[in-house]
CSV table of C-alpha atoms in Angstrom, one decimal:
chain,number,residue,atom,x,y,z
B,25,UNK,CA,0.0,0.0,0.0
B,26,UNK,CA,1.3,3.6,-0.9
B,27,UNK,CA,2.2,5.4,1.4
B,28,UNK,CA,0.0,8.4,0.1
B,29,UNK,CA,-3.1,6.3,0.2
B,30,UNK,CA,-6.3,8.3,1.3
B,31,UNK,CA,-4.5,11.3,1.0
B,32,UNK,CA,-6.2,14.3,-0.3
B,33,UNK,CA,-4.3,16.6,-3.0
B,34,UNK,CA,-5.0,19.4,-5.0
B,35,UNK,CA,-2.7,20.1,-7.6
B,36,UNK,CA,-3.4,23.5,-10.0
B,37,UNK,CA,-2.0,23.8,-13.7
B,38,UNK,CA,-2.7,20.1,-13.6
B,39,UNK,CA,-3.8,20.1,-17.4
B,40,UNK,CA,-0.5,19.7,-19.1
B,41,UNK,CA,3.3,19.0,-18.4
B,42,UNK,CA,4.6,18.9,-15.0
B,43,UNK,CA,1.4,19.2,-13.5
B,44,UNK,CA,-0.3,16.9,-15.1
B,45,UNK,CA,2.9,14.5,-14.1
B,46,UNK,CA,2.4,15.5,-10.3
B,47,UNK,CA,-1.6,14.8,-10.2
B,48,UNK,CA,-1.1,11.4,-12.0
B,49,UNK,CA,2.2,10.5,-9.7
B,50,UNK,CA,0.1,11.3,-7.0
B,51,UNK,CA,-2.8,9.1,-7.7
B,52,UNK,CA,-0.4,6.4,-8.8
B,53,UNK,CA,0.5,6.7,-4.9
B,54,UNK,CA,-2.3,6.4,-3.5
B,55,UNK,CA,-3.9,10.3,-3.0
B,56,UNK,CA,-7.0,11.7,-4.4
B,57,UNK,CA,-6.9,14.6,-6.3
B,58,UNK,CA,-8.6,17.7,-7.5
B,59,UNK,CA,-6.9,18.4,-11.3
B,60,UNK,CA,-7.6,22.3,-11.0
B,61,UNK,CA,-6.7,24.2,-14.7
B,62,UNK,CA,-8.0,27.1,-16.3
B,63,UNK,CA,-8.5,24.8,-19.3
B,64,UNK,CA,-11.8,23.0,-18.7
B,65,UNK,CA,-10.8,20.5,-21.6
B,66,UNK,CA,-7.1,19.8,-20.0
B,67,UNK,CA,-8.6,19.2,-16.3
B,68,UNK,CA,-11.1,16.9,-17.6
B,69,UNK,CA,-8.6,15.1,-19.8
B,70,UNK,CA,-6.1,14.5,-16.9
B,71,UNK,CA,-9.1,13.4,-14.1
B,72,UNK,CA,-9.8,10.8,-16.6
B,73,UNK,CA,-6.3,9.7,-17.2
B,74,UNK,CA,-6.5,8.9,-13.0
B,75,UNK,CA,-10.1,7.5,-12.6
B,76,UNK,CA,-9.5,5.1,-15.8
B,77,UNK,CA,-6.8,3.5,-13.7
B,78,UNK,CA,-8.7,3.0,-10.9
B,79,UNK,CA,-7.6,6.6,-9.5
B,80,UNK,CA,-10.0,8.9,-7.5
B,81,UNK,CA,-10.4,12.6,-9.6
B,82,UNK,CA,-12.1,15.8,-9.9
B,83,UNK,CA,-11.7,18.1,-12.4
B,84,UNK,CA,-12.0,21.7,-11.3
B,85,UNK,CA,-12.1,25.1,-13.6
B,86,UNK,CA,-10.5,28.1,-12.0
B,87,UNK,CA,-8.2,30.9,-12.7
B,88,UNK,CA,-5.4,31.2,-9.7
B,89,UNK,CA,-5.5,35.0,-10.4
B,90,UNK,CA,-9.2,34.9,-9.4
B,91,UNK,CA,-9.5,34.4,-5.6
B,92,UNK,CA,-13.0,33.3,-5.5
B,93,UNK,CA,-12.6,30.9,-7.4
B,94,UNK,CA,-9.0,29.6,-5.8
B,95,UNK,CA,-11.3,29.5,-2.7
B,96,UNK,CA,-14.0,27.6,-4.7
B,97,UNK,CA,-11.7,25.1,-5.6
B,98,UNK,CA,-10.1,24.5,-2.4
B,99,UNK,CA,-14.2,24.1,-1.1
B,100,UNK,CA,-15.2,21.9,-3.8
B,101,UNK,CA,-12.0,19.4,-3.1
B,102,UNK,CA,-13.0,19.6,0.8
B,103,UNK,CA,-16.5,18.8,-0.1
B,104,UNK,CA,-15.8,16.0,-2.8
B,105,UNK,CA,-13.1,14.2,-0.2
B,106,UNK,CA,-13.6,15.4,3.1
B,107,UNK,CA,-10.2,16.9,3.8
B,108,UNK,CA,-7.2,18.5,2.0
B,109,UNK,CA,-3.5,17.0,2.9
B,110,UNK,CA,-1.4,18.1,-0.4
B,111,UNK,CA,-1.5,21.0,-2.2
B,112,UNK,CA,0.6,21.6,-5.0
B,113,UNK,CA,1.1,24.7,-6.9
B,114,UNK,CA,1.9,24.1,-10.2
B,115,UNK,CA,0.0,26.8,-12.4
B,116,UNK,CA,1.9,30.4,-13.5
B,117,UNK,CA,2.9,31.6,-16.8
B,118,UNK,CA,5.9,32.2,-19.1
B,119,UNK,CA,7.3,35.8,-20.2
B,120,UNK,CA,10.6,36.0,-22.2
B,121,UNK,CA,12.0,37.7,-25.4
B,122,UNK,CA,10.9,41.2,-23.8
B,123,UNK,CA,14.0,43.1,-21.7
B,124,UNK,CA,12.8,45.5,-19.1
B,125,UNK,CA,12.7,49.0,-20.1
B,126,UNK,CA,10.9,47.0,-22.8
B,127,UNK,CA,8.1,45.5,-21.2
B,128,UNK,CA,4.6,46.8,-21.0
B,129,UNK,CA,3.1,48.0,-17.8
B,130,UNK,CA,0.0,45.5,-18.6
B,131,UNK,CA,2.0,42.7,-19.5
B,132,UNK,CA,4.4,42.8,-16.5
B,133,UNK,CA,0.9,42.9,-14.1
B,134,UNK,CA,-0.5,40.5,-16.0
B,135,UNK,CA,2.5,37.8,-15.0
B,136,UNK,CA,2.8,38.8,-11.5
B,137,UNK,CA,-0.9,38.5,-10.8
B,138,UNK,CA,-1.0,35.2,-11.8
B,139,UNK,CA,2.2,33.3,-10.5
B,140,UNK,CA,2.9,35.4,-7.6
B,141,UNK,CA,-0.3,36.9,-6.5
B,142,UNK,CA,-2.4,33.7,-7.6
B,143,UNK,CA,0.3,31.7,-5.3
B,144,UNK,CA,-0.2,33.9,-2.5
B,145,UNK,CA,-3.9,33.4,-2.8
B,146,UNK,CA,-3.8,29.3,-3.3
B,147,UNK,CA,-1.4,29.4,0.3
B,148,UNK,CA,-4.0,32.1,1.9
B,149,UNK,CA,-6.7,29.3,1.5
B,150,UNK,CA,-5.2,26.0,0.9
B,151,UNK,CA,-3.3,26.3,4.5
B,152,UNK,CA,-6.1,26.8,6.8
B,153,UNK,CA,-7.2,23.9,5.4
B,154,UNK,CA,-4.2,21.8,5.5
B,155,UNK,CA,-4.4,23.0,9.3
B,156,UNK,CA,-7.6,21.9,9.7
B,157,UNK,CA,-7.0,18.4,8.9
B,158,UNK,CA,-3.8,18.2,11.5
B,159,UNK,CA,-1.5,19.2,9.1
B,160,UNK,CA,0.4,18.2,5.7
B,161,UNK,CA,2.6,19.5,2.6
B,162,UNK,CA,2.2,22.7,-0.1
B,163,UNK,CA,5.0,22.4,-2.8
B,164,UNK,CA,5.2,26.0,-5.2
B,165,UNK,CA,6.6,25.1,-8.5
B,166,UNK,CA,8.6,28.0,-9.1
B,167,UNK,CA,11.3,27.1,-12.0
B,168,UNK,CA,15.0,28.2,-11.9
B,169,UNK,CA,13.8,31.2,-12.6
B,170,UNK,CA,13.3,31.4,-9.0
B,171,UNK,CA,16.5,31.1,-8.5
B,172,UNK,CA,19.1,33.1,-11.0
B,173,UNK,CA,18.5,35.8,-14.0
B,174,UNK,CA,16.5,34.6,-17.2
B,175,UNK,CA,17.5,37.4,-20.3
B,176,UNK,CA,14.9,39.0,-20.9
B,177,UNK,CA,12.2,37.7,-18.8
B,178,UNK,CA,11.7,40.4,-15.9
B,179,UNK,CA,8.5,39.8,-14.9
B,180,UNK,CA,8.7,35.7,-14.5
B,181,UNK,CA,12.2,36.4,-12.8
B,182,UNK,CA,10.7,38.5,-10.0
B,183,UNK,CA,7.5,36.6,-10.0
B,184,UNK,CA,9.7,33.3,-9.4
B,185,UNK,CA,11.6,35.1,-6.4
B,186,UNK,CA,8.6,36.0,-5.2
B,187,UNK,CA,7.4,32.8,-4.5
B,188,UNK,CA,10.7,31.7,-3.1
B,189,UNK,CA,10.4,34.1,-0.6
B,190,UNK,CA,6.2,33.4,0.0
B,191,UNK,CA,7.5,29.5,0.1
B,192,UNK,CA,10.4,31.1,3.4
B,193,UNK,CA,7.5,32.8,5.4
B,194,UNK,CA,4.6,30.9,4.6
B,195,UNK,CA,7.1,27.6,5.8
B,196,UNK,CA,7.9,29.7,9.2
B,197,UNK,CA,5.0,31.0,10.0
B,198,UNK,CA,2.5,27.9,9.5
B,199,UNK,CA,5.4,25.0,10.9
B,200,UNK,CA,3.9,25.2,14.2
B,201,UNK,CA,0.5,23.9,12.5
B,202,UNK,CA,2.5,21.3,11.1
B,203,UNK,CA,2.3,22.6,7.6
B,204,UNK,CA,5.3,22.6,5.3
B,205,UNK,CA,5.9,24.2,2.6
B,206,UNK,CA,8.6,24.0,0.1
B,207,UNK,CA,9.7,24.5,-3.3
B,208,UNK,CA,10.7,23.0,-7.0
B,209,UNK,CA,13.1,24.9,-9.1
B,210,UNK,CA,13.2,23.0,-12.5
B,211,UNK,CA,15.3,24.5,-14.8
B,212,UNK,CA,14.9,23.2,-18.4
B,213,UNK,CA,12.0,20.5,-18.7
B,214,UNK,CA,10.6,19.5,-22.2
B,215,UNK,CA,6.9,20.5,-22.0
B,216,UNK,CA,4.6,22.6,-24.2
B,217,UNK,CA,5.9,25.5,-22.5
B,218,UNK,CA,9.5,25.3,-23.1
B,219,UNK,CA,9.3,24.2,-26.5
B,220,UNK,CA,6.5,27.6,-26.4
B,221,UNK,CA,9.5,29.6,-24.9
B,222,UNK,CA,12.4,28.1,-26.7
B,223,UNK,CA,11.1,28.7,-29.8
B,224,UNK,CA,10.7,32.7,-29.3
B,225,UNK,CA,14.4,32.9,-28.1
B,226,UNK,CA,18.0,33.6,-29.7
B,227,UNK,CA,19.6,33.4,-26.0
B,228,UNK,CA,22.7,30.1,-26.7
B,229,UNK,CA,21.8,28.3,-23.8
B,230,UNK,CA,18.3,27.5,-24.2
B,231,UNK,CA,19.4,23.5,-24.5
B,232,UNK,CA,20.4,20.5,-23.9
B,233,UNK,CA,24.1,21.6,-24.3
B,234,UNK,CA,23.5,24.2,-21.3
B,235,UNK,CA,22.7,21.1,-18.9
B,236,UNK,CA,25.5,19.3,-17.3
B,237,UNK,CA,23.7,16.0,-17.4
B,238,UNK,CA,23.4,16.5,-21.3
B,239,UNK,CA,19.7,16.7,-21.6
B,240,UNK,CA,16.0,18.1,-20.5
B,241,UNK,CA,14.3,17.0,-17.9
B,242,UNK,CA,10.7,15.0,-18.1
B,243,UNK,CA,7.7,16.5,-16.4
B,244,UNK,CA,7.8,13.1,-14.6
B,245,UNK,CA,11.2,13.5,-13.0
B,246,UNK,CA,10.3,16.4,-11.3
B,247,UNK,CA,7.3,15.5,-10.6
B,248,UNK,CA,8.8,12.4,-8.4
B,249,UNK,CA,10.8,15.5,-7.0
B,250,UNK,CA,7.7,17.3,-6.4
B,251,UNK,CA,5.8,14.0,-4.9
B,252,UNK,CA,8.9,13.6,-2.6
B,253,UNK,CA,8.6,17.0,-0.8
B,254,UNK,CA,5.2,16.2,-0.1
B,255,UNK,CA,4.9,13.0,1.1
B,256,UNK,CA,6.1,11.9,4.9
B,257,UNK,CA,9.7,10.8,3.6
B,258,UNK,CA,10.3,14.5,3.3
B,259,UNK,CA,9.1,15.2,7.2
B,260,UNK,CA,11.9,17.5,8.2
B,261,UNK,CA,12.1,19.3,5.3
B,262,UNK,CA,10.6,22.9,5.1
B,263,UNK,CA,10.9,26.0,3.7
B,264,UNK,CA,13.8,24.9,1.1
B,265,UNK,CA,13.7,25.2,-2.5
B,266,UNK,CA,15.1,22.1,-4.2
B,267,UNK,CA,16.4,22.8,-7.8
B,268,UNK,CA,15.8,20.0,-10.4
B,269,UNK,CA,18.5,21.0,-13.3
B,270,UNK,CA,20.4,18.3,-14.0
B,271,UNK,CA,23.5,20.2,-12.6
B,272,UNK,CA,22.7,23.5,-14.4
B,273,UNK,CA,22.8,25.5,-11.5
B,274,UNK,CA,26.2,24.2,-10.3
């Protein structure tokens, strides 16, 4: 028996790529889960993947920039299986090709408000609950670009950091609840973003050749990353953010 059987998890941007990788890891394990995606097509399509194994799934619309509905989601997954345990928090967008003194008012608000401000509001509601239920593990997927400079993408950069730093306080502040909360820096992972990014960039080391181990990650390797941080094997580990590069960062 996994050890993440009966666990409740609700894992946003769970449509596609390493999302997607993290909700079906998860039920693989064990957990329930609430696939939450803006894409009503994509959130349907992965619940199905789960419950046509045998899995346990709920598809759930919602913008994380809208925090009604980040509220509604974390409701409907309390209602559907009686507790939350896992959250993970996948969802954000991309921004590159654009330097600063470049970038458009709208466009940098637009990135910020959904991976840093719609993070903040997932951990404003998804960790009450978590509390509620005696405790148990957030993971924010932030991407290397947490971590260092990406050319030419201000407004993912500092969103990333952002969360980095949510990920610090939200860890210290909710550990006596026994919540933790930690992060995922991947750094190059072949998914339809990526290949959505790579292919509007010039910048040399958008590639394999960049990456020490000689290749991309899959969204399932760091999903198994992601999966790890949550689950009880990871029990005295919070507030860190583990980067998933293959040696990129070194």
């Amino acid at each position: 028996m996994s050890a993440l059987t009966g666990r409740v998890a609700l894992v946003t941007g769970a449509g596609l790529g390493i999302g997607q990788a993290v909700a079906t890891g998860l039920a693989d394990r064990g957990a329930h889960v609430a696939v939450v995606d803006v894409d009503r097509d994509a959130a349907s399509a992965t619940a199905d993947m789960i419950t046509m194994f045998g899995g346990r799934a709920i598809a759930v619309v919602a913008d994380i920039a809208d925090e009604a509905a980040v509220q509604d989601a974390v409701r409907r997954t309390i209602e559907e299986f009686g507790r939350l345990d896992i959250a993970i928090n996948n969802a954000g967008v991309a921004s590159t090709g654009v330097d600063l003194t470049e970038m458009p008012a709208d466009a940098w608000e637009r990135v910020l408000r959904i991976n840093l401000t719609g993070t903040f509001f997932c951990l404003k509601h998804e960790i009450p609950a978590l509390a509620r239920a005696g405790g148990g593990a957030i993971v924010n997927v932030v991407s290397g670009g947490g971590l260092f400079a990406i050319p030419a993408a201000p407004a993912y950069v500092a969103s990333k950091h952002g969360v980095v730093g949510l990920t610090k306080v939200a860890a210290v502040d909710f550990a006596r609840h026994g919540v933790r909360v930690n992060a995922v820096a991947p750094s190059m992972t072949r998914t339809r973003m990526f290949d959505h990014v790579a292919g509007s960039r010039d910048a040399p080391d958008i590639g394999d050749a960049s990456v020490p181990l000689g290749r991309l990650a899959t969204p399932e390797e760091v999903a198994a990353a992601v999966i790890w941080l949550a689950s009880d094997e990871a029990s005295y580990v919070t507030g860190t953010t583990l980067s998933v590069d293959g040696g990129r960062r070194a």
